[in-house]
Short mmCIF file of C-alpha atoms in Angstrom, two decimals:
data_model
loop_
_atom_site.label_atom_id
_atom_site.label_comp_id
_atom_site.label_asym_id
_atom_site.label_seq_id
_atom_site.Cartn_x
_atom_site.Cartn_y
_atom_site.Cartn_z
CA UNK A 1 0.00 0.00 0.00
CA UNK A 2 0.82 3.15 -0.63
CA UNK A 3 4.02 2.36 -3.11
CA UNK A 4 4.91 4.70 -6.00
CA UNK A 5 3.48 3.59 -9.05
CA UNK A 6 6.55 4.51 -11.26
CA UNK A 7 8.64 2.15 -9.18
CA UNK A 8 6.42 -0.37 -9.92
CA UNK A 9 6.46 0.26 -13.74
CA UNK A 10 3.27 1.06 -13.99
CA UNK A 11 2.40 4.81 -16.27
CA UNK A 12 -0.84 6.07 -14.57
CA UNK A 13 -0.42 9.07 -17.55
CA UNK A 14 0.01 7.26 -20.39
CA UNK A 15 -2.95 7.38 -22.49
CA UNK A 16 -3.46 3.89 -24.22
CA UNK A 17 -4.93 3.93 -27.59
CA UNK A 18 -7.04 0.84 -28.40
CA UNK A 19 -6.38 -1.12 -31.19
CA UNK A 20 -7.76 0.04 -34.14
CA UNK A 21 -10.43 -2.41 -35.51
CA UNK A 22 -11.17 -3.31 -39.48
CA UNK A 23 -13.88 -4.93 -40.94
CA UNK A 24 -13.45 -5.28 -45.22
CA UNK A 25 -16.19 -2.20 -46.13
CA UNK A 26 -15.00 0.30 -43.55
CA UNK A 27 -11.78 -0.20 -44.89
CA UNK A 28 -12.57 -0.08 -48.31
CA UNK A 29 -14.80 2.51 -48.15
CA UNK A 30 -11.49 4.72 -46.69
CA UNK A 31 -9.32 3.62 -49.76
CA UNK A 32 -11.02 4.05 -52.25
CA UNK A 33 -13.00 7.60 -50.92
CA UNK A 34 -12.58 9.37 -47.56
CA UNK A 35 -15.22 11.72 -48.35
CA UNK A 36 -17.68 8.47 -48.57
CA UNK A 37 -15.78 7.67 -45.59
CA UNK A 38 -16.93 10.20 -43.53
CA UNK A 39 -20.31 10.57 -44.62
CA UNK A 40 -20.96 6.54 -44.09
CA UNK A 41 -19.40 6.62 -40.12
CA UNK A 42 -18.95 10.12 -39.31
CA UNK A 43 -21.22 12.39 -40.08
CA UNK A 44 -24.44 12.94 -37.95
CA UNK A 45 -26.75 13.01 -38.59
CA UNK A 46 -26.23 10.79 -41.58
CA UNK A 47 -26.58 12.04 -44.65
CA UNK A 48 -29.79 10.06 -46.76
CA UNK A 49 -28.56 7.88 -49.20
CA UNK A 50 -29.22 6.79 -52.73
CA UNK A 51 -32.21 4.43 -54.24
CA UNK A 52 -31.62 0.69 -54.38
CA UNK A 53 -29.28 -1.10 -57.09
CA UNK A 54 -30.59 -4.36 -58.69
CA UNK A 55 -27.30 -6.33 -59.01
CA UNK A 56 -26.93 -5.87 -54.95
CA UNK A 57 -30.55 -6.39 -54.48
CA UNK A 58 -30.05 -10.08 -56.29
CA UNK A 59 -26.77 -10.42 -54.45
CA UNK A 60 -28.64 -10.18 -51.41
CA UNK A 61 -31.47 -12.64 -52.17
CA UNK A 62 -29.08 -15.00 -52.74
CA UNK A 63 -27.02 -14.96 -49.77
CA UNK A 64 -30.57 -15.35 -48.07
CA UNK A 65 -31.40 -18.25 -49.35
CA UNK A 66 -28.11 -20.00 -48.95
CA UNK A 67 -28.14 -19.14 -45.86
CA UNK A 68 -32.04 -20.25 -44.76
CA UNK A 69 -30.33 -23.50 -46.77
CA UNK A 70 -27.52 -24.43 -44.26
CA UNK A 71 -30.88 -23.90 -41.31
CA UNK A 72 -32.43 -27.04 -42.80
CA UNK A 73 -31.69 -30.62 -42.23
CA UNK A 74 -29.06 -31.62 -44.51
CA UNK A 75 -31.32 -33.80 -46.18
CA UNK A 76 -33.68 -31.19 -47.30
CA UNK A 77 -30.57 -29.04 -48.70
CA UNK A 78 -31.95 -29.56 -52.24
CA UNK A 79 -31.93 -27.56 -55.33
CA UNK A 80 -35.97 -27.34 -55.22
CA UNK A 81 -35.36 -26.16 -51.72
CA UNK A 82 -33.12 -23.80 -52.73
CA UNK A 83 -35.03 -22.30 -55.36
CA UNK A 84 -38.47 -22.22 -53.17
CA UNK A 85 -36.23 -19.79 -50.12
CA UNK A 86 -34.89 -17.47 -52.83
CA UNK A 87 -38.99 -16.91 -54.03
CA UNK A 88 -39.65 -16.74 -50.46
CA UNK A 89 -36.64 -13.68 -50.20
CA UNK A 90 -36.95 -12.46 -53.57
CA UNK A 91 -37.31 -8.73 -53.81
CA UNK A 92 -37.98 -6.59 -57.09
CA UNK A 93 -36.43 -3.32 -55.60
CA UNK A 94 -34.36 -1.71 -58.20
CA UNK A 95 -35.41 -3.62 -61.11
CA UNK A 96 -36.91 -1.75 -64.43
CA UNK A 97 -40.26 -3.08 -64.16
CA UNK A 98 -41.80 -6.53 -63.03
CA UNK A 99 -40.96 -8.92 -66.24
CA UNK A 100 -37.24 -7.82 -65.66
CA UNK A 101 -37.06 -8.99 -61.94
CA UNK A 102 -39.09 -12.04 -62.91
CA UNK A 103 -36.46 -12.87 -66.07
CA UNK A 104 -33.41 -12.61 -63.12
CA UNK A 105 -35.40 -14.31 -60.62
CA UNK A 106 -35.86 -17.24 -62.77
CA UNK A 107 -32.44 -17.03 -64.05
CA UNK A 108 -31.19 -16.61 -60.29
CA UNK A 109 -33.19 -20.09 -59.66
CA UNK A 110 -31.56 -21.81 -62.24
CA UNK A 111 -28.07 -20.94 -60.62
CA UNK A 112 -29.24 -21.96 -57.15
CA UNK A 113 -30.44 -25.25 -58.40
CA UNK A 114 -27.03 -26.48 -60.10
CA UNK A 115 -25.04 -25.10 -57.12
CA UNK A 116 -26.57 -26.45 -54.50
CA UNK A 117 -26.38 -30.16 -56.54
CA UNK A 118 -22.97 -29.51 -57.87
CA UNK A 119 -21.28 -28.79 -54.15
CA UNK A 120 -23.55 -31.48 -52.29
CA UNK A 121 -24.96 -29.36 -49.61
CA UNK A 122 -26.92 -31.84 -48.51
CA UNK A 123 -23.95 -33.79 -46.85
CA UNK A 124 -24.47 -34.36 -43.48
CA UNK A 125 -20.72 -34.71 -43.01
CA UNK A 126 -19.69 -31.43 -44.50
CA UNK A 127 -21.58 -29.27 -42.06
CA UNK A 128 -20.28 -25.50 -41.76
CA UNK A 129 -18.67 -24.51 -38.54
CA UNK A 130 -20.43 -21.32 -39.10
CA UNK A 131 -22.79 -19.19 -41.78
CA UNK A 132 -23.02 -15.59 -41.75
CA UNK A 133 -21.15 -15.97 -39.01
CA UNK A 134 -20.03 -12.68 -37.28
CA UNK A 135 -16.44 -12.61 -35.85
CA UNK A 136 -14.23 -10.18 -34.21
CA UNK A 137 -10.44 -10.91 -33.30
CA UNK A 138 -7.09 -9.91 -32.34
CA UNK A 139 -4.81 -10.45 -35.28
CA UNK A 140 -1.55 -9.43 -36.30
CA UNK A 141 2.19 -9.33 -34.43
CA UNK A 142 3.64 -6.39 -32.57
CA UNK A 143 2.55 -2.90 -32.97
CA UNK A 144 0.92 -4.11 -36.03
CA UNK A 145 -1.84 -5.72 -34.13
CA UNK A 146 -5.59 -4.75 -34.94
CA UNK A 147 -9.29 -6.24 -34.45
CA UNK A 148 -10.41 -8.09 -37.98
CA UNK A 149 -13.90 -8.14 -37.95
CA UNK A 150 -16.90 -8.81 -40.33
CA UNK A 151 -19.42 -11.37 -41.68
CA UNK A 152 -18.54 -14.42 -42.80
CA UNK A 153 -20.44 -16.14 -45.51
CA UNK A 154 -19.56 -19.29 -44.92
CA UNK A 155 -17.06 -21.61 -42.77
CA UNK A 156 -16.46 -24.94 -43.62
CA UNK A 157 -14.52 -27.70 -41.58
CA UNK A 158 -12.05 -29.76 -44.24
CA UNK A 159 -9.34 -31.93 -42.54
CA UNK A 160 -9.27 -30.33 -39.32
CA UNK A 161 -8.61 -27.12 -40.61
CA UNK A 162 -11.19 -24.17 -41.33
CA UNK A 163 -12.26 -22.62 -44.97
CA UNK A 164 -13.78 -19.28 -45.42
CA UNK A 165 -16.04 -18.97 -47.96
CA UNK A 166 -17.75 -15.98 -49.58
CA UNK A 167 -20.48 -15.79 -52.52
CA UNK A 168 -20.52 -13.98 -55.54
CA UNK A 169 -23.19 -12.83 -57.87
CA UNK A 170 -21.80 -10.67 -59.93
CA UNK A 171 -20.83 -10.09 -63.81
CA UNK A 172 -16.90 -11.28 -63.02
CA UNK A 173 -16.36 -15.08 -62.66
CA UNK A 174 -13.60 -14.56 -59.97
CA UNK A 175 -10.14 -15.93 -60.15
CA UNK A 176 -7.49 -17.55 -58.26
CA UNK A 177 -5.70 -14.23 -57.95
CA UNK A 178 -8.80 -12.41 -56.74
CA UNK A 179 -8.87 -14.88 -54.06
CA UNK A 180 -5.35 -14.12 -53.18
CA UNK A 181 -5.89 -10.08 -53.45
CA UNK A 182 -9.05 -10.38 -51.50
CA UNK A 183 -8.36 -8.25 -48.48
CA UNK A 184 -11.82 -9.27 -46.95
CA UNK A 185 -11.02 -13.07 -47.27
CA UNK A 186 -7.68 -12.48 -45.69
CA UNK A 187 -9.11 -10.69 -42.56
CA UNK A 188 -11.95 -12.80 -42.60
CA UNK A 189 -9.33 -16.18 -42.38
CA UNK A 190 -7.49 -14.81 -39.68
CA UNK A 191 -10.27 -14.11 -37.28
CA UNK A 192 -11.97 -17.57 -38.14
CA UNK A 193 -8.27 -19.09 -37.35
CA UNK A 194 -8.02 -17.02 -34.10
CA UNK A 195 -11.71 -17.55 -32.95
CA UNK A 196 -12.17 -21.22 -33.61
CA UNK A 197 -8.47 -22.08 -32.13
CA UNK A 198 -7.58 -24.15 -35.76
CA UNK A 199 -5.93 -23.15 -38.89
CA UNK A 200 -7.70 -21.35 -41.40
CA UNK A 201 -5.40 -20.61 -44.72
CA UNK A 202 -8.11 -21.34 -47.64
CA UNK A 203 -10.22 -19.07 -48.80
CA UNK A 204 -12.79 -19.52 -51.94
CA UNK A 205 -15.03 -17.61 -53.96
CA UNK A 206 -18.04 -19.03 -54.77
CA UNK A 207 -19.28 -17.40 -57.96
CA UNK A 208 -22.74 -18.98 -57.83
CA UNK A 209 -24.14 -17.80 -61.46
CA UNK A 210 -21.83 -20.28 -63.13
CA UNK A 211 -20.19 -22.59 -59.81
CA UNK A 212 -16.34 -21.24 -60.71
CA UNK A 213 -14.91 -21.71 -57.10
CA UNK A 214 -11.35 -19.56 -56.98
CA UNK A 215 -9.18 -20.24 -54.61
CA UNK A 216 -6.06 -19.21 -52.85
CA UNK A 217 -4.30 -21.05 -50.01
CA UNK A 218 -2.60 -18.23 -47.22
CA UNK A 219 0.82 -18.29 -45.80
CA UNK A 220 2.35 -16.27 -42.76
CA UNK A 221 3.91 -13.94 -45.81
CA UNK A 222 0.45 -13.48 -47.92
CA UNK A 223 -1.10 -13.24 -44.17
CA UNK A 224 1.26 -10.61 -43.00
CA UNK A 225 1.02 -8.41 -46.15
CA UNK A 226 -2.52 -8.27 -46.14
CA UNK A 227 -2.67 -7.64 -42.45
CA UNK A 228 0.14 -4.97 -42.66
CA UNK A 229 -2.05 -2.97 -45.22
CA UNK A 230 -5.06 -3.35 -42.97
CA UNK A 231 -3.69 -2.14 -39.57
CA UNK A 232 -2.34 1.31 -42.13
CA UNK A 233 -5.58 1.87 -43.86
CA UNK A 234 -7.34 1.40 -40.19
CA UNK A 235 -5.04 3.87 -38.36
CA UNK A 236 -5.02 6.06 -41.18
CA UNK A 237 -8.55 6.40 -40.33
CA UNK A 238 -8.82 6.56 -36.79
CA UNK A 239 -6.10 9.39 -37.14
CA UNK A 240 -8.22 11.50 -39.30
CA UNK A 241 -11.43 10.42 -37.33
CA UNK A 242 -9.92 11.98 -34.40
CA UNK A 243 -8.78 14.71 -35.69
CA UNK A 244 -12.07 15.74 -37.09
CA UNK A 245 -14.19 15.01 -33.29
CA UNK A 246 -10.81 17.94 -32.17
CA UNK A 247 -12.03 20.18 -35.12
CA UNK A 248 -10.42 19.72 -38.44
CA UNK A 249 -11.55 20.71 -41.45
CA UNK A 250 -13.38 17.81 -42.82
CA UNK A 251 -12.88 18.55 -46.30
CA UNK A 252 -9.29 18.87 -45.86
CA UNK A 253 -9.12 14.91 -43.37
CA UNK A 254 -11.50 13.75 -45.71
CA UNK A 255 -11.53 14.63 -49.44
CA UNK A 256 -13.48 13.00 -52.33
CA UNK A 257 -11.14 10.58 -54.26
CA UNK A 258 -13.15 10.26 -57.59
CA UNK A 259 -13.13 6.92 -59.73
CA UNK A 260 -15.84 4.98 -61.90
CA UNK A 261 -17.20 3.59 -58.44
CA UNK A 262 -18.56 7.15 -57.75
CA UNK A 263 -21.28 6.16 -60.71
CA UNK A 264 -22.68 3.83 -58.11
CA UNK A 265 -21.84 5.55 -54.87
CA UNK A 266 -24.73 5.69 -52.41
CA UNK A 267 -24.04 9.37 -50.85
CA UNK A 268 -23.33 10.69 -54.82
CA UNK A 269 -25.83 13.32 -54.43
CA UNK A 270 -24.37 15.15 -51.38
CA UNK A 271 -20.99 14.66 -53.91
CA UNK A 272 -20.46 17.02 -56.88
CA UNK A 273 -17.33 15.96 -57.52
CA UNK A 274 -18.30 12.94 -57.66
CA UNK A 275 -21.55 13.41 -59.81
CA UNK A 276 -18.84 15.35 -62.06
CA UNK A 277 -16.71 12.24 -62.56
CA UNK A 278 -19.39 9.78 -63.44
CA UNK A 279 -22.41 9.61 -64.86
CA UNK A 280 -25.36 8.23 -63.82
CA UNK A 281 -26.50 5.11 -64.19
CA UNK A 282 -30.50 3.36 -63.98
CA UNK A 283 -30.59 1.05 -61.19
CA UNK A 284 -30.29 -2.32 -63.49
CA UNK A 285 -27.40 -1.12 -65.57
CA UNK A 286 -24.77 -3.02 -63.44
CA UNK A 287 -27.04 -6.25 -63.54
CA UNK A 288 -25.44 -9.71 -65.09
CA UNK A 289 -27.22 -10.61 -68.22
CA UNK A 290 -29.22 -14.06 -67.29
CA UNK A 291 -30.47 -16.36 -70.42
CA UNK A 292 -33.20 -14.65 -71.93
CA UNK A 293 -32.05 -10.98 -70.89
CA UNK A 294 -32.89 -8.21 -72.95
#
């Protein structure tokens, strides 16, 4: 009782900043615009955003269905199950009119159908350790440490050792090297490793309009490098985050960083910048063309 504190090597003064945490969309959203940035975390009250986009509206449907799949028996994984929960979840919001959502919900049935009977989903031995399964963990060495966080798609169990999986929708049939550039997988691995106590180095992408699977297999370098990059872009943030909440000039922390993306951006209106850079676009116009689509 009563001992001094500095003796004891203990810093009663030193203020401890916590680890700065990344999930994939906060820190792309800070790459690729800071202005975006801001708006999307920051500001308050948050600004209204834009209308909804087809192609994410179908991406969505689909990852709903999958996952009401994996909550039935494995037995009753099968492709008419499949295409009954995406009717069940199917929106229309952002489509051009009814007989276009109805052309890409069929179409979107179809590739539910052969991808649920191409992977065998109704195995009863290839359960998932997890789907849409939210984690949050310390990754990283050193002073390089940070939280990876996010939504995982899916996380299958394959010789002892766990596989992150994510779904795609989109026009691109993904590659092995998107795999491997995937920051989001990367982060995503590294949590799963840390939070279910097993190793976790392949990652896949699922494109689910034509059952490509890309994949990349992770080692401490590929780890490292992608974690590296993280832990910047994440204190790069926090560091103009802060210095906003003491008064900066928001503009001037957080400036518009135009691109082709800004056609699509949800706060484009509050932008002009970015309205300068890009035109507008209809809702559908980023929409993969099914059988059948005019």
């Amino acid at each position: 009782m009563g001992a001094d504190t500095g003796q004891l090597g203990f810093d009663l003064g030193v203020d401890v900043r916590p680890l700065p945490r990344a999930t994939p969309a906060r820190l792309a959203n800070w790459e690729s615009c800071p202005r975006r940035f801001r708006m999307a975390y920051l500001d308050r009250p948050a600004p209204t955003r834009g209308g909804a986009w087809a192609h994410h509206t179908l991406g969505a449907v689909v990852h709903l269905a999958l996952r009401a799949l994996f909550d039935l028996p494995a037995r009753a994984r099968t492709p008419d199950a499949a295409q009954a929960l995406l009717d069940r979840n199917w929106s229309a919001e952002g489509y051009r009119d009814r007989a276009q959502s109805d052309r890409y919900r069929a179409a979107a049935r179809g590739w539910l159908a052969a991808y649920t009977a191409d992977h065998e989903l109704d195995d009863p031995t290839a359960a998932p350790a997890g789907v849409e399964r939210w984690v949050s963990e310390t990754v990283g060495t050193g002073e390089r440490r940070l939280v990876a966080e996010g939504r995982v798609d899916r996380i299958d169990t394959r010789g002892g050792e766990a596989v992150v999986v994510d779904y795609k929708t989109g026009r691109h049939v993904p590659t092995d090297d998107d795999a491997r550039d995937s920051r989001a997988l990367a982060l995503y691995a590294a949590a799963t490793g840390a939070a279910l106590h097993r190793p976790c180095r392949r990652v896949e992408l699922h494109h689910v309009p034509t059952g490509h699977v890309a994949v990349f297999e992770h080692d401490a370098a590929t780890f490292g490098a992608h974690l590296d990059r993280a832990h910047t872009l994440a204190t790069e943030a926090d560091d103009a985050a802060e210095a906003l909440a003491g008064g900066g000039d928001p503009d001037a922390l957080f400036p518009p960083r135009t691109s082709p993306g800004c056609t699509t951006c949800d706060v484009r209106r509050h932008c002009p910048e970015g309205r300068a850079a890009a035109p507008a676009a209809q809702p559908w116009a980023f929409l993969r063309d099914p059988p059948g689509a005019s």
